[in-house]
mmCIF file of C-alpha atoms and ligand atoms in Angstrom:
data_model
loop_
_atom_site.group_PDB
_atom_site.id
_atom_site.type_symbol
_atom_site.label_atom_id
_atom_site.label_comp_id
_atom_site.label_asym_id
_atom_site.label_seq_id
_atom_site.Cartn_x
_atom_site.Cartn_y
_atom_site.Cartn_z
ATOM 1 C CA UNK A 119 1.938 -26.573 -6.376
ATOM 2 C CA UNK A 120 -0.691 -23.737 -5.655
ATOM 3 C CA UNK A 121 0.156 -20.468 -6.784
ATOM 4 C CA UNK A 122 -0.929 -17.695 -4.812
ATOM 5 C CA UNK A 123 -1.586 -13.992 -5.743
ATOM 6 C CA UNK A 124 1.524 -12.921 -2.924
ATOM 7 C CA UNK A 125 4.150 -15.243 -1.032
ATOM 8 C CA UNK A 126 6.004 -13.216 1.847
ATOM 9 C CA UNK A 127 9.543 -12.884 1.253
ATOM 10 C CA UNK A 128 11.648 -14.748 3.617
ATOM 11 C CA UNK A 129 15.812 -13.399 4.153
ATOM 12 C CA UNK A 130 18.047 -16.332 5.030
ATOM 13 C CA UNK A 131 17.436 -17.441 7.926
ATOM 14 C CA UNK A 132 20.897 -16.906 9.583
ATOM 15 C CA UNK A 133 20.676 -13.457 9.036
ATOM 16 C CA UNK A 134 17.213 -13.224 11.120
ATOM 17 C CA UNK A 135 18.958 -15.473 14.030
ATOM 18 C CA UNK A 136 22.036 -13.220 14.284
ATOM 19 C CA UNK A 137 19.336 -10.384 15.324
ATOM 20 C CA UNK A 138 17.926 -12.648 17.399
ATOM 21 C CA UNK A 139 20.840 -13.477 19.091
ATOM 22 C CA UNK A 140 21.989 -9.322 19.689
ATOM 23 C CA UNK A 141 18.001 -9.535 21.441
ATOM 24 C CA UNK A 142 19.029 -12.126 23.646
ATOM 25 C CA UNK A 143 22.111 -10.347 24.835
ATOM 26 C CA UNK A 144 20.014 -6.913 25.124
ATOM 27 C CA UNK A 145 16.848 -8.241 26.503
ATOM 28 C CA UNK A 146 15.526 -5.175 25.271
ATOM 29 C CA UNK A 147 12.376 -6.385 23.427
ATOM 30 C CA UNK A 148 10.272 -3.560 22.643
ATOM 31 C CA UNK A 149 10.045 0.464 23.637
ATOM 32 C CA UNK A 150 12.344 2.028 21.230
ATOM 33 C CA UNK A 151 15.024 -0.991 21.280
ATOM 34 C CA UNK A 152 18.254 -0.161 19.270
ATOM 35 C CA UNK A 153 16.850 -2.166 16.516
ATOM 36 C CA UNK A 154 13.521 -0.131 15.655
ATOM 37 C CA UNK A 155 16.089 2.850 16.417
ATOM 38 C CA UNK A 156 18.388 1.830 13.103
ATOM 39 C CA UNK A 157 15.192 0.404 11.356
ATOM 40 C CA UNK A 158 13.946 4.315 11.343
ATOM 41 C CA UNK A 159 16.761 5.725 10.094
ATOM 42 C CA UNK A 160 17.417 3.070 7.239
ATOM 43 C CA UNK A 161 13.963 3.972 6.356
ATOM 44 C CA UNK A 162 14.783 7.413 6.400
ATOM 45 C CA UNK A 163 18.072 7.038 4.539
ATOM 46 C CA UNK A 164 16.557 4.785 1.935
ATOM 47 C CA UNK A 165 12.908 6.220 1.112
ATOM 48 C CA UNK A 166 14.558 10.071 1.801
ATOM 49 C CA UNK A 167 12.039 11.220 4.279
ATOM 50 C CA UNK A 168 12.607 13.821 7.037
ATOM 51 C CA UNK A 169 10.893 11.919 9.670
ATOM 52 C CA UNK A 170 9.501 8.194 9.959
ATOM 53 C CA UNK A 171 8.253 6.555 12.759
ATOM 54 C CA UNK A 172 7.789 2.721 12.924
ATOM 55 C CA UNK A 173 4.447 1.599 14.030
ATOM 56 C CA UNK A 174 2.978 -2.230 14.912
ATOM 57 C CA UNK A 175 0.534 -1.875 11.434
ATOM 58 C CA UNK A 176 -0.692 0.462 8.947
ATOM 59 C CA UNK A 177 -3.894 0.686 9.914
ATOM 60 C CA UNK A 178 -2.661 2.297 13.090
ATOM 61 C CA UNK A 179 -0.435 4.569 11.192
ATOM 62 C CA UNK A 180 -3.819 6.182 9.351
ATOM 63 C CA UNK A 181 -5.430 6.277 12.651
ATOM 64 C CA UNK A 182 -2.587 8.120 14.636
ATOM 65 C CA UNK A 183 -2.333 10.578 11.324
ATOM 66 C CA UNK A 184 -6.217 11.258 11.562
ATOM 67 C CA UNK A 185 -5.713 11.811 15.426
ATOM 68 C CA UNK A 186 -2.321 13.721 15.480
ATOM 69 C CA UNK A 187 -4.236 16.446 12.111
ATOM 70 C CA UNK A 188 -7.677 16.469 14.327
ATOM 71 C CA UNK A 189 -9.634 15.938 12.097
ATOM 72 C CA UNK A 190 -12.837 15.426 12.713
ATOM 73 C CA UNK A 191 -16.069 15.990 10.204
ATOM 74 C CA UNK A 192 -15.969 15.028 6.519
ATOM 75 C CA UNK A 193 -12.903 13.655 4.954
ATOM 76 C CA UNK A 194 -13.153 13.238 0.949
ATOM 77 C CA UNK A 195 -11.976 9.926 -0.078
ATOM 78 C CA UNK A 196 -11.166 7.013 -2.118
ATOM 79 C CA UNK A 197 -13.816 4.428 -2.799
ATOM 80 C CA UNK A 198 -11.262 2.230 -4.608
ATOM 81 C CA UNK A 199 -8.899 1.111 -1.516
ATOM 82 C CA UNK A 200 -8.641 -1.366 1.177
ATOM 83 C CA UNK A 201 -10.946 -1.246 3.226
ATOM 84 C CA UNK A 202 -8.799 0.150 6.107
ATOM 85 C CA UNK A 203 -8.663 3.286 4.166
ATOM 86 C CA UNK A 204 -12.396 3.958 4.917
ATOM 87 C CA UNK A 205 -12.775 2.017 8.436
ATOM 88 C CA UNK A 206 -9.935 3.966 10.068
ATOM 89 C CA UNK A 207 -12.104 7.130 9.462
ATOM 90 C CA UNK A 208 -15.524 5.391 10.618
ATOM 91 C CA UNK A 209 -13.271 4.240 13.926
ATOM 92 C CA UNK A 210 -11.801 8.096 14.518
ATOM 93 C CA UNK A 211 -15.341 9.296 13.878
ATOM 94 C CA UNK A 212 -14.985 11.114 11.166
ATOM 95 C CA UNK A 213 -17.185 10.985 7.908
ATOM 96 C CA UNK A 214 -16.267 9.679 4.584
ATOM 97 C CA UNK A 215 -17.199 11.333 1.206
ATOM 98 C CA UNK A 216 -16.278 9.217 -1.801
ATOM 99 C CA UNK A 217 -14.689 10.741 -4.353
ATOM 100 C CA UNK A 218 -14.329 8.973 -7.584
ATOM 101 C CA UNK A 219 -11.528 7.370 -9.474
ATOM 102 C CA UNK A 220 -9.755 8.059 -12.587
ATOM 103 C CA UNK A 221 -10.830 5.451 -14.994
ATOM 104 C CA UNK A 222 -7.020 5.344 -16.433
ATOM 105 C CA UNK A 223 -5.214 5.316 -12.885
ATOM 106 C CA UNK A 224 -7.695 4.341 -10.657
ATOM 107 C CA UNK A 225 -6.548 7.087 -8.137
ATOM 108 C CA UNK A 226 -9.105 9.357 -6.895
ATOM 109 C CA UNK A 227 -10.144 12.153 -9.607
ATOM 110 C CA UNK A 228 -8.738 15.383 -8.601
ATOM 111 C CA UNK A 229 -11.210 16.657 -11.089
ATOM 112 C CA UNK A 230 -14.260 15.511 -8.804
ATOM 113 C CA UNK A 231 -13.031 16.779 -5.757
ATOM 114 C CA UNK A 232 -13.876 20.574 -5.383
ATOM 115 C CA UNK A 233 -17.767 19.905 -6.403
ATOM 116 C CA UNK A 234 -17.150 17.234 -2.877
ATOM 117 C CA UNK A 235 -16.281 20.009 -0.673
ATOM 118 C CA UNK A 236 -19.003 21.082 2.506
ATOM 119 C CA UNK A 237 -18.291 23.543 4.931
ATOM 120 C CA UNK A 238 -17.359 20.546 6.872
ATOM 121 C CA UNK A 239 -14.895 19.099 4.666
ATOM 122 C CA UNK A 240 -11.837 19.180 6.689
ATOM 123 C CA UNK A 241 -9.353 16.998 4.740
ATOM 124 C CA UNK A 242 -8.547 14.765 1.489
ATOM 125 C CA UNK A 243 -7.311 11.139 2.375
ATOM 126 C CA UNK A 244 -6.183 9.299 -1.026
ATOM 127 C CA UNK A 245 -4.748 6.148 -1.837
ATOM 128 C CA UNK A 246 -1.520 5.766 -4.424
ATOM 129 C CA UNK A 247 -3.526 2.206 -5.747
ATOM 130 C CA UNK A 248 -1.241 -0.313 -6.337
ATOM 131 C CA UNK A 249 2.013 1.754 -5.568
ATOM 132 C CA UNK A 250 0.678 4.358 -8.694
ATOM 133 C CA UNK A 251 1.480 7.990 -7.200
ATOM 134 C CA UNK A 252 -2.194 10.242 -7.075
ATOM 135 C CA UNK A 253 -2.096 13.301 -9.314
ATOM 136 C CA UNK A 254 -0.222 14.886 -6.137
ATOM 137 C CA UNK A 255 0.223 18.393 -7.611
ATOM 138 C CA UNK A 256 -3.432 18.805 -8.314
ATOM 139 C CA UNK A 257 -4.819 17.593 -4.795
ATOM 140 C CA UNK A 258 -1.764 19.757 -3.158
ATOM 141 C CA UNK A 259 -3.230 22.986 -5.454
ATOM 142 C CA UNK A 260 -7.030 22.202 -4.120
ATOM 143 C CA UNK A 261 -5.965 21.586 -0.688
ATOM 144 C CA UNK A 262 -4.013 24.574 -0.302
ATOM 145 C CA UNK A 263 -6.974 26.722 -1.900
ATOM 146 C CA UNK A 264 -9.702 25.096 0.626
ATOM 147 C CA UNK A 265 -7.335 25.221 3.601
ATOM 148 C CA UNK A 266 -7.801 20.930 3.869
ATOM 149 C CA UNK A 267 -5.257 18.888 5.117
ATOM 150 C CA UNK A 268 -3.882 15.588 3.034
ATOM 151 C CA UNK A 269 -3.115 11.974 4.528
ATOM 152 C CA UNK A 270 -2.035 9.948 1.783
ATOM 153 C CA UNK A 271 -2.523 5.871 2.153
ATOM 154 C CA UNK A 272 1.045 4.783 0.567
ATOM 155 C CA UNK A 273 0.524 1.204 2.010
ATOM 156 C CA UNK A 274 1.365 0.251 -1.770
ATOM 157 C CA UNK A 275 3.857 3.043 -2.794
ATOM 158 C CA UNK A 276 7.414 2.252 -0.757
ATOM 159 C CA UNK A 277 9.891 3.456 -2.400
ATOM 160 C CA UNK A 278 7.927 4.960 -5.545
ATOM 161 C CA UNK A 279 9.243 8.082 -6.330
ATOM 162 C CA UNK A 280 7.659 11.144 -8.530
ATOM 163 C CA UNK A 281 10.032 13.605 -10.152
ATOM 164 C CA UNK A 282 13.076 11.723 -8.521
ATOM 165 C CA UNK A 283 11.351 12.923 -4.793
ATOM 166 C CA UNK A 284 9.594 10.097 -3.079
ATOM 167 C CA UNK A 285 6.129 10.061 -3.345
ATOM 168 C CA UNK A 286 5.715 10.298 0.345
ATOM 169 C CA UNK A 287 7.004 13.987 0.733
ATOM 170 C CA UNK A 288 3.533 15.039 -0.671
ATOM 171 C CA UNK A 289 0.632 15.637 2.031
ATOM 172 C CA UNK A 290 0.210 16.921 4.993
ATOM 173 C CA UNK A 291 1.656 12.685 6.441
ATOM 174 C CA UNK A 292 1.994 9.683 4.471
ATOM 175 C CA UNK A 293 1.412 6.153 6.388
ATOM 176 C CA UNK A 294 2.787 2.602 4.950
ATOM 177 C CA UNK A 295 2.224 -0.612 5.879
ATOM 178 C CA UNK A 296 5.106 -3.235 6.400
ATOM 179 C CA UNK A 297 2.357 -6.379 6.362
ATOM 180 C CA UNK A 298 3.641 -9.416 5.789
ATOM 181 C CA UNK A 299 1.986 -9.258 2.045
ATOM 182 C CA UNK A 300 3.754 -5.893 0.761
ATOM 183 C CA UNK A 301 6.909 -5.289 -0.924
ATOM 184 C CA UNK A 302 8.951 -4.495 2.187
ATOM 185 C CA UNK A 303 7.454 -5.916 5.194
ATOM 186 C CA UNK A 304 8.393 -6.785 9.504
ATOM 187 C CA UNK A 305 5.722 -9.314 9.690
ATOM 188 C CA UNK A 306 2.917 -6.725 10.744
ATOM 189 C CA UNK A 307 4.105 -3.207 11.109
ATOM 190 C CA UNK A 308 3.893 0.218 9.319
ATOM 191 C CA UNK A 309 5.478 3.571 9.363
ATOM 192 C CA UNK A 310 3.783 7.435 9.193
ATOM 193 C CA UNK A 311 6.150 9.926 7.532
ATOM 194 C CA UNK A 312 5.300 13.437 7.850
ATOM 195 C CA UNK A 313 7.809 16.792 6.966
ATOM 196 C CA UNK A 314 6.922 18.940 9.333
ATOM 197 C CA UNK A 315 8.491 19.023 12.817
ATOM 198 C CA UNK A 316 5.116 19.734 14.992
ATOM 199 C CA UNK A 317 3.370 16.758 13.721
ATOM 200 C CA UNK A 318 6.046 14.803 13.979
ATOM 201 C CA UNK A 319 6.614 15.502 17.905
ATOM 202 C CA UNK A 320 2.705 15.005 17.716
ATOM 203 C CA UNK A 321 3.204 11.528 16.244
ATOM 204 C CA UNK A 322 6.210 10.519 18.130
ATOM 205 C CA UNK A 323 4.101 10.600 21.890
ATOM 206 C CA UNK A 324 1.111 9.807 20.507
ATOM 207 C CA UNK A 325 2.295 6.552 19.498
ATOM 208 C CA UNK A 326 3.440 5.601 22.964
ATOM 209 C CA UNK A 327 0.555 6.489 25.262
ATOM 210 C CA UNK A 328 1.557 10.305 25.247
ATOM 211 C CA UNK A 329 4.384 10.075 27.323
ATOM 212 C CA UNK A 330 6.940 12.809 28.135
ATOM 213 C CA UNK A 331 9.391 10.332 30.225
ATOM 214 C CA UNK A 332 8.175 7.630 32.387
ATOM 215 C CA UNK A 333 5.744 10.009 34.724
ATOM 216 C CA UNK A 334 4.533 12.327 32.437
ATOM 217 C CA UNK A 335 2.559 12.815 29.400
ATOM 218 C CA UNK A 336 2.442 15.520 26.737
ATOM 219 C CA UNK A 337 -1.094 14.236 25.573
ATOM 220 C CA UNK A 338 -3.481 11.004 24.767
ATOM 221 C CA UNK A 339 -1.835 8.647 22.902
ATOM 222 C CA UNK A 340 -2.120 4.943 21.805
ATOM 223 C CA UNK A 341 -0.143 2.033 21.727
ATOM 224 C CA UNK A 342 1.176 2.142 18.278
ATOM 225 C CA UNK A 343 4.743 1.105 18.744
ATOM 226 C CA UNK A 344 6.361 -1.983 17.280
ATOM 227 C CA UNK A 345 8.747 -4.466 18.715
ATOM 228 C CA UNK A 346 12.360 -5.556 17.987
ATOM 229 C CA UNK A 347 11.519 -8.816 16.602
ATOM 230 C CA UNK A 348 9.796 -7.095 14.234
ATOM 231 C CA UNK A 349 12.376 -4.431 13.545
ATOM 232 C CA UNK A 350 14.939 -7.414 13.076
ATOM 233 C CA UNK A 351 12.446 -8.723 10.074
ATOM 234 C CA UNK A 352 12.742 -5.413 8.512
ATOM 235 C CA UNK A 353 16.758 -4.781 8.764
ATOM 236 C CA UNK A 354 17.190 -8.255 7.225
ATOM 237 C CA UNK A 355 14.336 -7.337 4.173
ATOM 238 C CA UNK A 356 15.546 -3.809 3.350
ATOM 239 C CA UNK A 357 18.837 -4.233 1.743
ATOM 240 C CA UNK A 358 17.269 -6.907 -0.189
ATOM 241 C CA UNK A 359 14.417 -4.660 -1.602
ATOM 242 C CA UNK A 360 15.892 -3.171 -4.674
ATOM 243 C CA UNK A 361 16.312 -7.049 -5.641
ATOM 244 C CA UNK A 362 12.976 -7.919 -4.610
ATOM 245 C CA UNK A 363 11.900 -4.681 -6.881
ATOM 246 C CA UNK A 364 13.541 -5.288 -9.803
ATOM 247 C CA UNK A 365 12.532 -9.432 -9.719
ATOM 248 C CA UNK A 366 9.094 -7.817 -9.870
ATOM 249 C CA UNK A 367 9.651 -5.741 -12.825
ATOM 250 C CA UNK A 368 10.941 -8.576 -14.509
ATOM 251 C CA UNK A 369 7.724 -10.786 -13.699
ATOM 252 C CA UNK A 370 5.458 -7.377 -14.753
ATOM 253 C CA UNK A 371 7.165 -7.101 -17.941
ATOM 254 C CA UNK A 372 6.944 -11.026 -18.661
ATOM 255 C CA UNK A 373 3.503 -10.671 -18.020
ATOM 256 C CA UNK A 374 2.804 -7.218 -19.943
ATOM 257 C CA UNK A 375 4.513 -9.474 -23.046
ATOM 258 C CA UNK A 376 2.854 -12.560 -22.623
ATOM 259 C CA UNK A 377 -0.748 -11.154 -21.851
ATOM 260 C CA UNK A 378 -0.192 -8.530 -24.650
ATOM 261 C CA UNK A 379 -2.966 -9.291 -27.333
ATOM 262 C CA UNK A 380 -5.346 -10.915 -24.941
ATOM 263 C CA UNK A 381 -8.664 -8.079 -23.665
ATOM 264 C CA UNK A 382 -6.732 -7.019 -20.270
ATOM 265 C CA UNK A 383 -6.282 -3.849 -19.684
ATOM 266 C CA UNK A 384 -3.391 -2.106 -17.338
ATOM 267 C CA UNK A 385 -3.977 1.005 -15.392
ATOM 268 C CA UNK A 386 -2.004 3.642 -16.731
ATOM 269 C CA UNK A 387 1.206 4.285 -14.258
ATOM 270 C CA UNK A 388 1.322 8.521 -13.896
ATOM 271 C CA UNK A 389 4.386 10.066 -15.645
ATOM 272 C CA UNK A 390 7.249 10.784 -13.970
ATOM 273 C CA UNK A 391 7.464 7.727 -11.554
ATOM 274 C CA UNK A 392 9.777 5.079 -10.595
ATOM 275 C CA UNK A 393 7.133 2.391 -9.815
ATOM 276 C CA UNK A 394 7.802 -0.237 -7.399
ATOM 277 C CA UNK A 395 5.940 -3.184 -9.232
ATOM 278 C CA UNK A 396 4.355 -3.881 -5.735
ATOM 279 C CA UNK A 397 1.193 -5.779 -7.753
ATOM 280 C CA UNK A 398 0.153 -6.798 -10.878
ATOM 281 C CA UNK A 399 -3.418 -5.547 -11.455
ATOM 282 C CA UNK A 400 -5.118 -5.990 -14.805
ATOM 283 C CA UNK A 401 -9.052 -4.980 -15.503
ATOM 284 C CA UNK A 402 -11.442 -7.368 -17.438
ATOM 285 C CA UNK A 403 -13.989 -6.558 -19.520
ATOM 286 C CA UNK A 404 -16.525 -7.566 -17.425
ATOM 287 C CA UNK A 405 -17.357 -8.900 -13.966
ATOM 288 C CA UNK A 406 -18.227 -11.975 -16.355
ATOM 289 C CA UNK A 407 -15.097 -12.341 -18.340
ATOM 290 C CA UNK A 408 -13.307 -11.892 -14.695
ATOM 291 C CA UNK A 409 -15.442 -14.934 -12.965
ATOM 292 C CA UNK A 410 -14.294 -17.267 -16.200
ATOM 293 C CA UNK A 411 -10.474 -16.088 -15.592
ATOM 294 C CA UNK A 412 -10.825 -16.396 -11.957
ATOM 295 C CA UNK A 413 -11.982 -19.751 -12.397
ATOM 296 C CA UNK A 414 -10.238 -21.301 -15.489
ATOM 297 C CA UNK A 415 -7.049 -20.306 -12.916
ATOM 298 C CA UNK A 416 -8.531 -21.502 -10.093
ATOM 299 C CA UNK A 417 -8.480 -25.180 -11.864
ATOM 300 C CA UNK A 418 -5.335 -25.175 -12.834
ATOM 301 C CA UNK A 419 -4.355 -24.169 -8.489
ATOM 302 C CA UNK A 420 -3.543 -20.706 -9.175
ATOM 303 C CA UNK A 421 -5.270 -18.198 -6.908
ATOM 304 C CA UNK A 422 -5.422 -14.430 -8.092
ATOM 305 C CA UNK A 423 -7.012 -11.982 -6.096
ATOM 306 C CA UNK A 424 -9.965 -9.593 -6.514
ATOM 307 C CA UNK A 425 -8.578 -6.444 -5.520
ATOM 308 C CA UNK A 426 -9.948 -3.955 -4.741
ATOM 309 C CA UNK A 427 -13.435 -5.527 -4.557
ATOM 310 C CA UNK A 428 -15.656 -4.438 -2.799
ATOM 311 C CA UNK A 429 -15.991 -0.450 -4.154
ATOM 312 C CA UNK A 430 -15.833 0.727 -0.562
ATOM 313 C CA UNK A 431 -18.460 3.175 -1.012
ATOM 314 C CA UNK A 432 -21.091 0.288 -1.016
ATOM 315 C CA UNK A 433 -20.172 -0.528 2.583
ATOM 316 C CA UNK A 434 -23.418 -1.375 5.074
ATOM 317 C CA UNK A 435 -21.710 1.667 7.174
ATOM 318 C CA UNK A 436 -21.045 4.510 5.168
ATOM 319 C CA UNK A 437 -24.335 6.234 3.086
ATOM 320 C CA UNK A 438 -24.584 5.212 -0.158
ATOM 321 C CA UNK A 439 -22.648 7.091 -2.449
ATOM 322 C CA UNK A 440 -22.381 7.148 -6.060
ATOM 323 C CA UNK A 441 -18.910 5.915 -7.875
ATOM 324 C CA UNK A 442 -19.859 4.530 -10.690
ATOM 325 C CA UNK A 443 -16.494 4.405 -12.058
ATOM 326 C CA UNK A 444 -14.686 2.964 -8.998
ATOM 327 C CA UNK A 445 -17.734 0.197 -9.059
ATOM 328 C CA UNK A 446 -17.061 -0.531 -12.269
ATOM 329 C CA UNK A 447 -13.422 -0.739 -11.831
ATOM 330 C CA UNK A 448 -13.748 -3.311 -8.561
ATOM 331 C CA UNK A 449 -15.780 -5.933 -10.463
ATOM 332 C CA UNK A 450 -13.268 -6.285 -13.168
ATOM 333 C CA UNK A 451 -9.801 -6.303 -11.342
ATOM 334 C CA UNK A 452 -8.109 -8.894 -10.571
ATOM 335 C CA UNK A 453 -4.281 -8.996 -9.469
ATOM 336 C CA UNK A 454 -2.266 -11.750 -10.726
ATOM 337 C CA UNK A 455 0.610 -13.659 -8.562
ATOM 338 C CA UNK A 456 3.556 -11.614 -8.166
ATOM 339 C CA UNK A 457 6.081 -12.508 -5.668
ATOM 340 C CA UNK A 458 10.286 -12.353 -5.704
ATOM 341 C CA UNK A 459 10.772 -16.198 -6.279
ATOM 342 C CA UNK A 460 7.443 -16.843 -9.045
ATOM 343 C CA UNK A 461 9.720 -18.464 -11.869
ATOM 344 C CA UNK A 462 9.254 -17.719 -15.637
ATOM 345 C CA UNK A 463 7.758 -21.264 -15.880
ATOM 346 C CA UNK A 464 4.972 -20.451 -13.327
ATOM 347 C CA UNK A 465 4.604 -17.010 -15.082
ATOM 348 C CA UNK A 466 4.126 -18.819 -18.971
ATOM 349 C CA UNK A 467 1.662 -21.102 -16.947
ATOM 350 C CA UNK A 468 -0.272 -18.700 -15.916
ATOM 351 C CA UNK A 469 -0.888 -16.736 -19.012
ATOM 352 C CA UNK A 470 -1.483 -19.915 -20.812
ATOM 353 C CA UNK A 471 -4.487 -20.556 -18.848
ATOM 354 C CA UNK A 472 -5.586 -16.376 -19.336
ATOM 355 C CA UNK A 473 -4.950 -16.501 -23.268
ATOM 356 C CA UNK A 474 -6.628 -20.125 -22.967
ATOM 357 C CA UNK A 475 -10.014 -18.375 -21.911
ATOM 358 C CA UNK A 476 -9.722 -15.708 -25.080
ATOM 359 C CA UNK A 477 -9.069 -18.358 -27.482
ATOM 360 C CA UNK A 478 -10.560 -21.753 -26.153
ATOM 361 C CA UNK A 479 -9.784 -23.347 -29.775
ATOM 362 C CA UNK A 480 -6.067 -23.010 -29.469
ATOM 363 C CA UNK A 481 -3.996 -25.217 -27.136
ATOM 364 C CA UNK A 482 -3.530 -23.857 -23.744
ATOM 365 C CA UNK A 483 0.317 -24.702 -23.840
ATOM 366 C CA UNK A 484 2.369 -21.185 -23.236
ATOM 367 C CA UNK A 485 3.578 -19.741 -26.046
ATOM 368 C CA UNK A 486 6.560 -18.224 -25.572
HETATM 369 C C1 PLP B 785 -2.427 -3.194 3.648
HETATM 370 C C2 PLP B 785 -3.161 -1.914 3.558
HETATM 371 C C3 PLP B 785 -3.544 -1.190 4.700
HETATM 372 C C4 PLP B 785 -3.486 -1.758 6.089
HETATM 373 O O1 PLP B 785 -2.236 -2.067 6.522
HETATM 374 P P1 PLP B 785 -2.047 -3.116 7.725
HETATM 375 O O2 PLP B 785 -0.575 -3.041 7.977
HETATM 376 O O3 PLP B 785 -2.480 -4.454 7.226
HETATM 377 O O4 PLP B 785 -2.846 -2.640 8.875
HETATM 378 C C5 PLP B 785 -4.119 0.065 4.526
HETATM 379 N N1 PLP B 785 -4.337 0.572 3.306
HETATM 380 C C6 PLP B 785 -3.989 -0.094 2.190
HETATM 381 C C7 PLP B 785 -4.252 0.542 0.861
HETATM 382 C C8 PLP B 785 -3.426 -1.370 2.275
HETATM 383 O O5 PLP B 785 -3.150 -2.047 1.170
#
């Protein structure tokens, strides 16, 4: 049986049909249903956020937070995201800058930003890669001494907290995604968290065409709002995530064990942080030694996943920038399956065929 880099978590069923059934009753399917009403404020309860509103992706969520701060001109950036980190600033018109990584976190370098900054630099939009929380107190300090506002992509980092405060009380708005791939998911869907009341009235009609009531409108807006099937999904996932986390951390640690004398290398997870094991990245030596990996697992049916790859300031529509260190960094990662139900056995297999590349002589059996 193939085994692929994610696998969706599925709740029972039952649970999912007894939602169903309350939408039946209702038929209320969408437009702030009773369902995406509790889904917000479990969310809020559980990642301790001030307010969160539940939108149909994540890509949507960075596009309503670039909309509701204004910003328009040049935003300094990650090159070592998805890609809808960049395009959702190329499709709201504003320019990207690439920052560079750190080489030990693979968050952007809060050391490289200031020599970044234009007079039309207008705000800092960083990714926590891989769930790993930015150095948040250093881009806060340069923000607040250029007057530039922060977005933070946390598509990776639900739940991740940094000195016991989750990580997505830091910015200006945080947005996450709720794809079907993450930790915690509805299918499709994503949320934007922000602390302060004004953007968060912003947010809240912006979302849903700009309406003030059924005849009015308190500005433009989009169609960002999500849909009670998909709110359903999420109230039958969430009071299974701290089991799906700490499955995960179990799996990670199996891994860090099992993979420990071989050349891969783990980005360094920034003190002070309850991680939420939402991947299992590893960097190769080489683009190479990454192809031969890639490969020697694709025989045996087991699919890992180059990401981040490509560096997204070598995209055909931003200028070419210079990142030599996030480059670098997307030729030789590779994330290896990590999923709630991935048994030990599947786990040994898979490092069997990784320490099978670093020492062809030996037998490729796991060695446990
Ligand atoms: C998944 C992801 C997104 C996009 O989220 P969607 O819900 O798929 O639109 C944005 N940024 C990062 C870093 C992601 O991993």
């Amino acid at each position: 049986m193939n085994i692929n880099v994610t696998k969706s978590f599925l709740p029972p069923l039952e649970d999912y049909v007894e939602y169903l059934t309350g939408i039946w009753d209702r038929v209320h399917l969408t437009n702030a249903g009773p369902l995406v009403v509790e889904l917000e404020k479990q969310l809020r309860e559980y990642l301790g956020v001030k307010h969160l509103f539940f939108v149909n992706n994540g890509t949507i969520a960075l596009q309503i937070a670039i909309k509701a701060l204004e910003l328009k001109g040049e935003v300094l950036t990650t090159p070592f995201s998805y890609v809808a980190t960049t395009s959702s600033l190329v499709w709201e018109g504003c320019k990207p800058v690439f920052v560079d990584i750190d080489p030990e976190t693979l968050c952007i370098d809060p050391a490289l930003l200031e020599a970044a900054i234009t007079p039309r630099t207008v705000a800092i939009m960083a990714t926590h890669v891989y769930g790993n929380p930015c150095d948040v107190e250093a881009i806060e300090e340069i923000a607040k001494r250029h007057n530039l506002r922060v977005i933070y992509d946390a598509a990776h980092a639900f739940g991740v907290t940094y000195k016991e405060n989750s990580v997505l009380n830091y910015g200006d708005i945080s947005t996450l995604s709720f794809h079907a791939t993450k930790l915690f998911h509805t299918v499709e869907g994503g949320a934007i968290v922000t602390d302060n009341d004004e953007l968060a009235h912003k947010i809240s009609y912006m979302r849903n065409f700009g309406h003030n009531g059924p005849e009015a409108f308190w500005g433009v807006g989009v169609n960002g709002k999500s849909s009670e099937f998909h709110a359903a999904m999420g109230l039958c996932v969430l009071p299974r995530v701290d089991d799906l986390i700490r499955r995960r951390r179990e799996i990670s640690e199996r891994y860090d064990r099992l993979l420990a004398d071989t050349p891969l290398v783990r980005p360094r997870i920034h003190d002070h942080t309850r991680y939420n094991y939402s991947y299992y990245p590893t960097l190769l030596p080489s683009e190479e030694v990454l192809l031969q990996v890639r490969d020697a697992l694709n025989a045996e049916d087991i699919t890992p996943r180059r990401y981040f790859y490509p560096s997204l300031n070598t995209l055909d529509y931003t200028d070419k920038q210079p990142a030599p260190v996030s480059e670098s960094a997307s030729v030789r990662a590779l994330c290896l399956p990590l999923y709630y139900d991935l048994s030990d056995e599947d786990v040994d297999r898979v490092c069997a065929v990784i320490r099978g590349v670093f020492a062809p002589t030996t037998s490729t059996t796991a060695r446990v």
